[in-house]
Short mmCIF file of C-alpha atoms and ligand atoms in Angstrom, two decimals:
data_model
loop_
_atom_site.label_atom_id
_atom_site.label_comp_id
_atom_site.label_asym_id
_atom_site.label_seq_id
_atom_site.Cartn_x
_atom_site.Cartn_y
_atom_site.Cartn_z
CA MET V 77 0.00 0.00 0.00
CA GLU V 78 1.12 3.58 -0.60
CA LYS V 79 0.24 6.92 0.94
CA TYR V 80 0.68 10.62 0.35
CA ILE V 81 2.51 12.80 2.81
CA VAL V 82 1.22 16.33 2.45
CA GLU V 83 2.34 19.60 3.94
CA GLY V 84 -0.69 21.79 3.34
CA GLY V 85 -1.48 25.46 3.11
CA ARG V 86 0.32 26.58 -0.06
CA PRO V 87 -1.43 28.36 -2.95
CA LEU V 88 -1.31 26.78 -6.43
CA TYR V 89 0.21 28.63 -9.36
CA GLY V 90 0.96 27.35 -12.86
CA GLU V 91 -0.32 25.14 -15.68
CA VAL V 92 -1.77 21.64 -15.60
CA GLU V 93 -2.33 19.45 -18.68
CA ILE V 94 -5.60 17.54 -18.42
CA GLN V 95 -5.54 13.85 -19.38
CA SER V 96 -7.96 12.07 -21.70
CA ALA V 97 -11.17 11.12 -19.91
CA LYS V 98 -11.11 7.84 -18.02
CA ASN V 99 -14.82 7.46 -18.63
CA ALA V 100 -14.33 7.97 -22.37
CA VAL V 101 -11.31 5.68 -22.75
CA LEU V 102 -12.93 2.69 -20.96
CA PRO V 103 -15.90 2.32 -23.36
CA LEU V 104 -13.57 3.00 -26.32
CA LEU V 105 -11.49 0.03 -25.21
CA ALA V 106 -14.66 -2.05 -25.11
CA ALA V 107 -15.52 -0.76 -28.60
CA ALA V 108 -12.12 -1.94 -29.88
CA VAL V 109 -13.43 -5.50 -29.36
CA LEU V 110 -15.80 -4.97 -32.29
CA VAL V 111 -13.08 -4.87 -34.96
CA ASP V 112 -10.42 -7.30 -36.10
CA GLY V 113 -8.34 -4.44 -37.55
CA GLU V 114 -6.03 -2.13 -35.62
CA VAL V 115 -7.28 0.55 -33.24
CA ILE V 116 -4.86 3.25 -32.12
CA LEU V 117 -5.69 5.46 -29.14
CA ARG V 118 -3.58 8.59 -28.69
CA LYS V 119 -3.14 10.38 -25.34
CA CYS V 120 -4.31 7.31 -23.47
CA PRO V 121 -3.80 7.78 -19.70
CA ARG V 122 -1.89 5.05 -17.83
CA ILE V 123 -4.35 4.81 -14.98
CA ARG V 124 -5.21 1.60 -13.16
CA ASP V 125 -8.71 1.22 -14.69
CA VAL V 126 -7.28 1.56 -18.21
CA MET V 127 -4.49 -0.95 -17.47
CA ASN V 128 -7.10 -3.42 -16.14
CA MET V 129 -9.22 -3.01 -19.26
CA VAL V 130 -6.11 -3.58 -21.42
CA GLU V 131 -5.47 -6.75 -19.40
CA ILE V 132 -9.02 -7.92 -20.18
CA LEU V 133 -8.39 -7.29 -23.90
CA ARG V 134 -5.23 -9.44 -23.67
CA GLU V 135 -7.20 -12.24 -21.99
CA LEU V 136 -9.66 -12.10 -24.91
CA GLY V 137 -6.76 -12.63 -27.32
CA PHE V 138 -6.11 -9.03 -28.45
CA ARG V 139 -2.54 -7.91 -28.97
CA THR V 140 -1.87 -4.62 -27.23
CA ASP V 141 1.13 -2.36 -27.33
CA PHE V 142 1.34 0.67 -25.02
CA ILE V 143 4.21 2.99 -25.98
CA LYS V 144 4.34 6.27 -24.09
CA ASP V 145 0.72 7.42 -24.30
CA THR V 146 -0.19 5.61 -27.54
CA LEU V 147 -2.10 2.36 -27.20
CA ARG V 148 -2.34 0.00 -30.19
CA ILE V 149 -4.91 -2.78 -30.12
CA ASP V 150 -4.93 -5.52 -32.72
CA GLY V 151 -7.88 -7.89 -32.67
CA ALA V 152 -6.99 -10.14 -35.64
CA ASP V 153 -6.38 -13.22 -33.44
CA ALA V 154 -8.93 -12.55 -30.69
CA ALA V 155 -11.12 -15.58 -30.05
CA ASN V 156 -11.90 -15.77 -26.34
CA HIS V 157 -15.30 -14.68 -24.98
CA GLU V 158 -14.66 -15.08 -21.25
CA ILE V 159 -13.66 -12.16 -19.04
CA PRO V 160 -11.68 -13.52 -16.07
CA ALA V 161 -13.41 -13.08 -12.70
CA ALA V 162 -10.40 -11.46 -11.02
CA LEU V 163 -10.34 -8.65 -13.62
CA ALA V 164 -14.13 -8.21 -13.72
CA LYS V 165 -14.20 -7.78 -9.96
CA GLU V 166 -11.49 -5.11 -10.14
CA MET V 167 -13.68 -2.67 -12.04
CA ARG V 168 -17.30 -2.01 -12.85
CA SER V 169 -16.49 -0.93 -16.42
CA SER V 170 -15.70 -4.55 -17.30
CA ILE V 171 -19.48 -4.85 -17.78
CA PHE V 172 -19.17 -2.63 -20.92
CA MET V 173 -17.41 -5.58 -22.52
CA LEU V 174 -20.63 -7.60 -22.57
CA GLY V 175 -22.23 -5.75 -25.50
CA SER V 176 -19.15 -5.77 -27.72
CA VAL V 177 -17.99 -9.31 -26.85
CA ILE V 178 -21.45 -10.68 -27.72
CA ALA V 179 -21.53 -8.63 -30.94
CA ARG V 180 -18.10 -9.98 -31.96
CA PHE V 181 -18.17 -13.61 -30.72
CA GLY V 182 -21.88 -14.40 -30.33
CA ARG V 183 -21.40 -15.19 -26.65
CA ALA V 184 -19.87 -13.75 -23.50
CA ARG V 185 -19.15 -14.86 -19.95
CA ILE V 186 -18.36 -12.42 -17.15
CA ALA V 187 -18.35 -12.44 -13.35
CA TYR V 188 -20.44 -9.75 -11.64
CA PRO V 189 -18.40 -6.54 -11.83
CA GLY V 190 -16.73 -4.68 -8.96
CA GLY V 191 -15.66 -1.01 -8.79
CA CYS V 192 -16.00 1.78 -6.23
CA ASP V 193 -18.22 0.84 -3.31
CA ILE V 194 -20.57 3.83 -3.50
CA GLY V 195 -23.97 2.17 -3.44
CA LEU V 196 -26.00 -0.62 -4.99
CA ARG V 197 -24.98 -0.03 -8.64
CA PRO V 198 -27.22 -2.67 -10.25
CA ILE V 199 -26.80 -3.81 -13.86
CA ASP V 200 -30.45 -4.63 -14.57
CA LEU V 201 -30.70 -1.97 -17.33
CA HIS V 202 -27.62 -3.36 -19.09
CA LEU V 203 -29.08 -6.86 -19.08
CA SER V 204 -32.66 -5.94 -20.02
CA GLY V 205 -31.35 -3.80 -22.91
CA LEU V 206 -29.24 -6.67 -24.23
CA ARG V 207 -32.21 -9.05 -23.84
CA ARG V 208 -34.27 -6.68 -26.00
CA LEU V 209 -31.59 -7.07 -28.71
CA GLY V 210 -32.08 -10.83 -28.62
CA VAL V 211 -29.38 -11.94 -26.17
CA LYS V 212 -30.16 -14.98 -24.00
CA ILE V 213 -28.80 -14.36 -20.53
CA ASN V 214 -28.27 -16.85 -17.75
CA GLU V 215 -27.21 -15.60 -14.32
CA ALA V 216 -25.87 -18.31 -12.03
CA GLY V 217 -23.05 -18.80 -9.50
CA GLY V 218 -21.90 -15.17 -9.65
CA TYR V 219 -21.49 -15.32 -13.45
CA ILE V 220 -23.45 -13.88 -16.35
CA ASP V 221 -23.52 -16.10 -19.44
CA CYS V 222 -24.79 -14.57 -22.67
CA GLU V 223 -25.52 -16.14 -26.01
CA CYS V 224 -26.92 -14.83 -29.26
CA ASP V 225 -26.96 -16.16 -32.81
CA ARG V 226 -28.06 -12.89 -34.27
CA LEU V 227 -28.49 -9.48 -32.62
CA ARG V 228 -31.64 -7.69 -33.77
CA GLY V 229 -32.31 -3.96 -33.46
CA ALA V 230 -35.08 -2.96 -31.01
CA LYS V 231 -36.62 0.00 -29.22
CA ILE V 232 -35.26 0.27 -25.68
CA VAL V 233 -36.58 2.71 -23.11
CA LEU V 234 -34.25 3.10 -20.12
CA ASP V 235 -35.87 3.53 -16.69
CA CYS V 236 -33.11 6.00 -15.84
CA PRO V 237 -30.39 7.50 -18.06
CA SER V 238 -27.63 5.08 -17.06
CA VAL V 239 -24.29 5.94 -18.67
CA GLY V 240 -22.99 2.38 -18.69
CA ALA V 241 -26.26 0.81 -19.92
CA THR V 242 -26.50 3.37 -22.77
CA GLU V 243 -22.91 2.56 -23.79
CA ASN V 244 -23.36 -1.20 -23.51
CA ILE V 245 -26.49 -1.16 -25.65
CA ILE V 246 -24.83 1.06 -28.29
CA LEU V 247 -21.86 -1.33 -28.41
CA ALA V 248 -24.12 -4.32 -29.10
CA ALA V 249 -26.50 -2.47 -31.42
CA VAL V 250 -23.87 -1.17 -33.87
CA ARG V 251 -23.49 -4.69 -35.29
CA ALA V 252 -27.15 -5.75 -34.92
CA GLU V 253 -29.50 -6.41 -37.79
CA GLY V 254 -31.75 -3.36 -38.28
CA ASP V 255 -32.24 -0.19 -36.25
CA THR V 256 -32.11 0.32 -32.49
CA LEU V 257 -33.68 3.24 -30.69
CA ILE V 258 -32.55 4.07 -27.14
CA GLU V 259 -34.91 6.41 -25.31
CA ASN V 260 -34.09 8.21 -22.08
CA ALA V 261 -30.43 7.67 -23.01
CA ALA V 262 -27.64 9.21 -20.92
CA LYS V 263 -26.35 12.49 -22.42
CA GLU V 264 -22.81 12.54 -21.00
CA PRO V 265 -20.03 13.90 -23.29
CA GLU V 266 -18.33 10.49 -23.03
CA ILE V 267 -21.32 8.95 -24.85
CA VAL V 268 -20.86 11.49 -27.66
CA ASP V 269 -17.17 10.54 -27.77
CA LEU V 270 -18.03 6.83 -28.01
CA ALA V 271 -20.47 7.54 -30.86
CA ASN V 272 -17.85 9.65 -32.70
CA PHE V 273 -15.28 6.88 -32.30
CA LEU V 274 -17.68 4.16 -33.49
CA ASN V 275 -18.76 6.29 -36.46
CA ARG V 276 -15.08 6.72 -37.39
CA MET V 277 -14.95 2.90 -37.52
CA GLY V 278 -17.91 2.75 -39.90
CA ALA V 279 -20.83 2.56 -37.43
CA ARG V 280 -24.00 4.61 -37.78
CA VAL V 281 -24.88 6.12 -34.43
CA TYR V 282 -27.08 9.23 -34.48
CA GLY V 283 -28.29 11.58 -31.76
CA ALA V 284 -25.66 10.89 -29.05
CA GLY V 285 -25.73 13.70 -26.48
CA GLY V 286 -29.53 13.80 -26.65
CA ALA V 287 -32.18 11.66 -24.93
CA THR V 288 -32.87 9.57 -28.06
CA ILE V 289 -30.10 7.69 -29.81
CA ARG V 290 -30.65 5.81 -33.07
CA ILE V 291 -28.26 3.15 -34.22
CA GLU V 292 -28.41 1.65 -37.71
CA GLY V 293 -26.73 -1.73 -37.50
CA VAL V 294 -23.84 -2.38 -39.90
CA LYS V 295 -22.21 -5.68 -40.91
CA GLU V 296 -18.62 -4.66 -40.37
CA LEU V 297 -16.45 -2.08 -38.67
CA HIS V 298 -12.86 -1.17 -39.45
CA GLY V 299 -9.89 -0.01 -37.37
CA THR V 300 -9.14 3.65 -36.71
CA GLU V 301 -6.93 6.13 -34.89
CA TYR V 302 -8.49 8.38 -32.26
CA THR V 303 -7.76 10.85 -29.46
CA PRO V 304 -10.38 10.66 -26.66
CA ILE V 305 -11.92 13.82 -25.16
CA SER V 306 -10.33 15.45 -22.14
CA ASP V 307 -11.29 14.43 -18.63
CA ARG V 308 -13.90 16.84 -17.26
CA ILE V 309 -13.67 15.21 -13.82
CA GLU V 310 -9.89 15.64 -13.60
CA ALA V 311 -10.32 19.25 -14.81
CA GLY V 312 -13.06 19.83 -12.21
CA THR V 313 -10.83 18.35 -9.50
CA PHE V 314 -8.05 20.85 -10.32
CA LEU V 315 -10.51 23.76 -10.48
CA ILE V 316 -11.75 22.84 -7.00
CA ALA V 317 -8.13 22.40 -5.80
CA SER V 318 -7.47 25.95 -6.94
CA ALA V 319 -10.60 27.27 -5.20
CA MET V 320 -9.50 25.54 -1.98
CA CYS V 321 -5.82 26.52 -2.00
CA GLY V 322 -5.94 29.95 -3.66
CA GLY V 323 -3.56 31.15 -6.39
CA GLU V 324 -4.01 30.99 -10.16
CA LEU V 325 -4.16 27.91 -12.37
CA VAL V 326 -4.37 27.38 -16.11
CA LEU V 327 -5.81 24.05 -17.27
CA LYS V 328 -4.69 23.01 -20.75
CA ASN V 329 -6.63 20.52 -22.91
CA ALA V 330 -9.79 21.26 -20.89
CA LYS V 331 -13.27 21.52 -22.35
CA ALA V 332 -15.11 24.23 -20.43
CA GLU V 333 -18.40 23.49 -22.22
CA ASN V 334 -18.50 20.06 -20.53
CA LEU V 335 -18.03 21.64 -17.10
CA ALA V 336 -20.71 24.35 -17.19
CA ALA V 337 -22.46 23.30 -13.95
CA VAL V 338 -19.15 23.16 -12.05
CA ILE V 339 -17.81 26.45 -13.41
CA HIS V 340 -21.15 28.09 -12.56
CA LYS V 341 -20.82 26.93 -8.91
CA LEU V 342 -17.21 28.13 -8.65
CA ILE V 343 -18.11 31.56 -10.01
CA GLU V 344 -20.95 31.66 -7.45
CA ILE V 345 -18.46 31.14 -4.61
CA SER V 346 -16.42 34.06 -6.08
CA CYS V 347 -13.72 32.38 -8.17
CA LYS V 348 -12.75 34.27 -11.30
CA ILE V 349 -12.81 31.95 -14.31
CA HIS V 350 -12.35 32.53 -17.99
CA THR V 351 -11.93 30.16 -20.87
CA ASP V 352 -10.07 30.41 -24.14
CA ASN V 353 -9.37 27.90 -26.89
CA GLY V 354 -9.11 24.68 -24.85
CA LYS V 355 -7.80 26.42 -21.73
CA ILE V 356 -9.51 27.30 -18.45
CA TYR V 357 -8.04 30.03 -16.23
CA ILE V 358 -9.06 30.18 -12.58
CA GLU V 359 -8.17 32.65 -9.89
CA SER V 360 -9.41 32.02 -6.38
CA ARG V 361 -10.67 35.12 -4.57
CA GLY V 362 -12.16 34.09 -1.24
CA ARG V 363 -14.84 31.49 -0.77
CA ILE V 364 -18.52 32.13 -0.16
CA SER V 365 -20.61 29.00 0.42
CA PRO V 366 -22.26 27.54 -2.72
CA LYS V 367 -25.37 26.98 -0.49
CA LEU V 368 -26.84 24.04 -2.43
CA VAL V 369 -25.14 21.47 -4.65
CA GLU V 370 -27.28 18.65 -6.06
CA THR V 371 -25.77 15.94 -8.19
CA SER V 372 -27.67 14.85 -11.28
CA PRO V 373 -27.01 13.28 -14.69
CA TYR V 374 -25.27 15.45 -17.31
CA PRO V 375 -25.55 18.41 -17.81
CA GLY V 376 -26.19 18.66 -14.04
CA PHE V 377 -23.51 18.76 -11.35
CA PRO V 378 -21.53 15.48 -11.70
CA THR V 379 -21.62 12.95 -8.88
CA ASP V 380 -17.93 12.32 -9.62
CA LEU V 381 -17.16 15.82 -8.28
CA GLN V 382 -19.45 15.61 -5.26
CA ALA V 383 -16.72 14.55 -2.83
CA GLN V 384 -14.39 17.33 -4.04
CA ILE V 385 -17.03 20.09 -3.76
CA THR V 386 -17.98 18.75 -0.31
CA ALA V 387 -14.32 19.22 0.72
CA LEU V 388 -14.42 22.76 -0.71
CA ALA V 389 -17.68 23.61 1.09
CA CYS V 390 -15.97 22.68 4.39
CA ILE V 391 -13.82 25.83 4.13
CA CYS V 392 -16.41 28.19 2.63
CA GLU V 393 -18.00 31.06 4.51
CA GLY V 394 -21.53 29.98 5.50
CA SER V 395 -23.48 26.72 5.25
CA THR V 396 -23.88 24.35 2.32
CA VAL V 397 -26.16 21.41 1.63
CA VAL V 398 -24.79 18.77 -0.75
CA VAL V 399 -27.39 16.31 -2.06
CA GLU V 400 -26.18 13.08 -3.70
CA ASN V 401 -28.92 11.90 -6.03
CA LEU V 402 -27.10 9.16 -7.96
CA PHE V 403 -25.39 6.83 -5.51
CA GLU V 404 -26.66 5.80 -2.07
CA THR V 405 -23.44 5.58 -0.05
CA ARG V 406 -21.20 8.15 -1.61
CA PHE V 407 -20.26 10.00 1.59
CA LYS V 408 -17.36 7.84 2.80
CA HIS V 409 -15.05 10.85 2.63
CA VAL V 410 -17.16 12.70 5.23
CA PRO V 411 -15.87 10.98 8.44
CA GLU V 412 -12.33 11.58 7.16
CA LEU V 413 -13.04 15.27 6.48
CA ILE V 414 -14.45 15.51 10.01
CA ARG V 415 -11.10 14.18 11.31
CA MET V 416 -9.55 17.21 9.58
CA GLY V 417 -11.83 19.59 11.49
CA ALA V 418 -14.78 19.82 9.08
CA ASP V 419 -18.27 20.38 10.51
CA ILE V 420 -20.57 18.02 8.57
CA THR V 421 -23.74 16.09 9.38
CA VAL V 422 -25.02 13.48 6.94
CA ARG V 423 -28.73 12.63 6.83
CA GLY V 424 -29.74 10.18 4.13
CA ARG V 425 -28.55 11.48 0.79
CA SER V 426 -27.72 14.98 2.12
CA ALA V 427 -24.61 16.39 3.78
CA PHE V 428 -25.10 19.55 5.86
CA ILE V 429 -21.85 21.49 6.03
CA ARG V 430 -21.05 24.48 8.22
CA GLY V 431 -17.93 26.17 6.90
CA VAL V 432 -14.81 26.51 9.08
CA SER V 433 -11.96 28.92 8.38
CA THR V 434 -9.43 26.16 7.69
CA LEU V 435 -9.03 22.38 7.84
CA LYS V 436 -6.27 20.89 10.02
CA GLY V 437 -3.80 18.24 8.88
CA ALA V 438 -4.70 14.64 9.88
CA ASP V 439 -4.13 11.01 8.89
CA VAL V 440 -6.98 10.01 6.59
CA VAL V 441 -7.85 7.00 4.45
CA ALA V 442 -9.14 7.07 0.86
CA GLY V 443 -12.16 4.79 0.60
CA ASP V 444 -12.90 5.27 -3.10
CA LEU V 445 -11.54 7.07 -6.18
CA ARG V 446 -13.19 10.50 -6.02
CA GLY V 447 -13.35 10.49 -2.21
CA GLY V 448 -9.58 9.90 -2.24
CA ALA V 449 -9.08 12.87 -4.57
CA ALA V 450 -11.24 15.04 -2.28
CA LEU V 451 -9.18 14.09 0.78
CA THR V 452 -5.98 14.95 -1.12
CA LEU V 453 -7.40 18.40 -1.92
CA ALA V 454 -8.39 18.82 1.72
CA ALA V 455 -4.84 17.87 2.75
CA ILE V 456 -3.07 20.30 0.37
CA SER V 457 -5.30 23.14 1.53
CA ALA V 458 -5.15 22.28 5.26
CA GLU V 459 -2.91 23.75 7.92
CA GLY V 460 -0.12 21.33 8.84
CA LEU V 461 0.82 17.78 7.96
CA SER V 462 -1.55 15.10 6.59
CA THR V 463 -1.27 11.61 5.25
CA VAL V 464 -3.72 10.10 2.74
CA THR V 465 -3.54 6.31 2.77
CA ASP V 466 -4.50 3.76 0.10
CA LEU V 467 -3.61 5.45 -3.15
CA SER V 468 -4.76 2.45 -5.20
CA HIS V 469 -8.19 4.10 -5.40
CA ILE V 470 -6.80 7.43 -6.65
CA ASP V 471 -4.55 5.62 -9.16
CA ARG V 472 -7.67 4.15 -10.79
CA GLY V 473 -8.57 7.53 -12.29
CA TYR V 474 -5.79 10.12 -12.05
CA SER V 475 -2.46 9.79 -13.86
CA GLY V 476 0.42 11.42 -12.00
CA PHE V 477 -1.93 13.23 -9.60
CA GLU V 478 0.80 14.15 -7.13
CA TYR V 479 3.26 15.19 -9.90
CA LYS V 480 0.71 17.59 -11.32
CA LEU V 481 -0.13 19.00 -7.90
CA ARG V 482 3.57 19.34 -7.05
CA SER V 483 4.28 21.11 -10.35
CA VAL V 484 1.91 23.91 -9.31
CA GLY V 485 3.30 24.29 -5.82
CA ALA V 486 1.68 21.70 -3.55
CA ARG V 487 3.96 19.88 -1.11
CA ILE V 488 2.97 16.28 -1.63
CA ARG V 489 4.91 13.04 -2.00
CA ARG V 490 4.11 9.36 -2.27
CA ILE V 491 5.69 6.76 -0.02
CA ALA V 492 5.20 3.02 0.53
CA VAL V 493 3.48 2.20 3.83
C1 UD1 A 561 -20.70 6.07 -14.91
C2 UD1 A 561 -19.30 6.56 -14.64
C3 UD1 A 561 -19.16 6.96 -13.19
C4 UD1 A 561 -20.23 7.98 -12.81
C5 UD1 A 561 -21.62 7.50 -13.21
C6 UD1 A 561 -22.70 8.55 -13.03
C7 UD1 A 561 -17.96 5.30 -16.21
C8 UD1 A 561 -16.90 4.29 -16.40
N1 UD1 A 561 -18.36 5.51 -14.94
O1 UD1 A 561 -20.91 4.94 -14.07
O2 UD1 A 561 -17.86 7.52 -13.00
O3 UD1 A 561 -20.20 8.18 -11.42
O4 UD1 A 561 -21.64 7.11 -14.59
O5 UD1 A 561 -22.39 9.69 -13.74
O6 UD1 A 561 -18.39 5.96 -17.14
N2 UD1 A 561 -28.56 2.11 -12.51
C9 UD1 A 561 -29.57 1.17 -12.38
N3 UD1 A 561 -29.52 0.04 -13.16
C10 UD1 A 561 -28.51 -0.18 -14.07
C11 UD1 A 561 -27.50 0.80 -14.20
C12 UD1 A 561 -27.55 1.93 -13.41
O7 UD1 A 561 -30.47 1.32 -11.58
O8 UD1 A 561 -28.53 -1.22 -14.75
C13 UD1 A 561 -28.58 3.33 -11.67
C14 UD1 A 561 -27.41 3.36 -10.69
O9 UD1 A 561 -27.68 2.67 -9.50
C15 UD1 A 561 -27.25 4.84 -10.46
C16 UD1 A 561 -27.67 5.46 -11.79
O10 UD1 A 561 -28.37 4.45 -12.49
O11 UD1 A 561 -28.11 5.30 -9.46
C17 UD1 A 561 -26.54 5.97 -12.64
O12 UD1 A 561 -25.62 4.93 -12.85
P1 UD1 A 561 -24.84 4.82 -14.23
O13 UD1 A 561 -25.07 6.03 -15.05
O14 UD1 A 561 -25.13 3.50 -14.83
O15 UD1 A 561 -23.33 4.82 -13.74
P2 UD1 A 561 -22.14 3.97 -14.32
O16 UD1 A 561 -22.30 3.77 -15.79
O17 UD1 A 561 -21.89 2.79 -13.46
#
């Protein structure tokens, strides 16, 4: 296990390059299963979730070659349809493989997926969507076995706009016979990126980014080269870091239009932000409470930045209520923030926060990916020395987190426990 040692209380000044989005790259890797030609992903972040997904591709028989930040995937010899249980349990995104593995091999076997422990996270919408496309599914002994001679397009109405279910259904439907209509689809920018990538490979996906997506099935897809969109959650994390620590940051390769709800909140608390040609400039000028933050599907405030904005609200002037509408148990960072001097009460899905002037250094433990990032921000903004233990969670989604923070003035280093 590893931990951060952080000497907090320094403002952040300088430039940070934002990585490609974890949540875009993972479905793109699942999409690579659909072709037997070569797929090349540029600017691919070497984060733990990506490396796990690459490992799954290797188990399926794909050849992969990761040189610097370019990942080459060659599916000419792929023939295996079983995703090993150990890898499936490592990450929830392994479930995205179902749609594309079935579309390519006519069958798929996967153990129930793992991932961050932030609530129930069922996969019923993934499975019912695939059933609608003609997949026979058998769930037994912790495994999901799928079989299908021929995928057939269908109309699928999602009970809620699940990101993963929308992606999984798209991945199966692109090679189905006939048209598929997904209604109440998720609208996240990563879905648009998946559709753009698939269309570059010869698919016909229309309407991504809206509530209705239409997919015209095609017989074959071909390889392509692609650079995924930038990571709005990493960008949001650095914006909140800046608001917490003070100073001035410039984020490069950041898409402000995908962060409108977050930027709006930060301006409300009195940060000065302007955007220009793929860059976001932020200057922190005091912190007034954002009063109410409610997470909701895109374009609302992202649940993946809830922990970070909760940490920020702890040191804002006044009280804030943070409501988590997507995941039931996504407040594991709260007891740790309280150890750092935060004043928070959680009732159900709401956290009631009374701002304090500063957090105090403490030894805290990261319980999940975004919670871990939030505790790191709390530590770099706090007075005194902190440790943040169990970096394996943070490594799932942030590449070189501590290097980037150090390059803009934070005092943070990683050591083995
Ligand atoms: C994706 C993101 C994750 C983000 C989440 C919400 C990836 C790799 N992960 O996760 O970072 O936090 O979107 O923005 O892109 N649900 C069901 N049944 C299902 C599927 C989902 O009830 O079959 C519910 C979930 O319990 C949850 C809500 O739908 O309350 C949203 O989940 P979903 O959008 O599916 O999240 P993920 O795709 O797992």
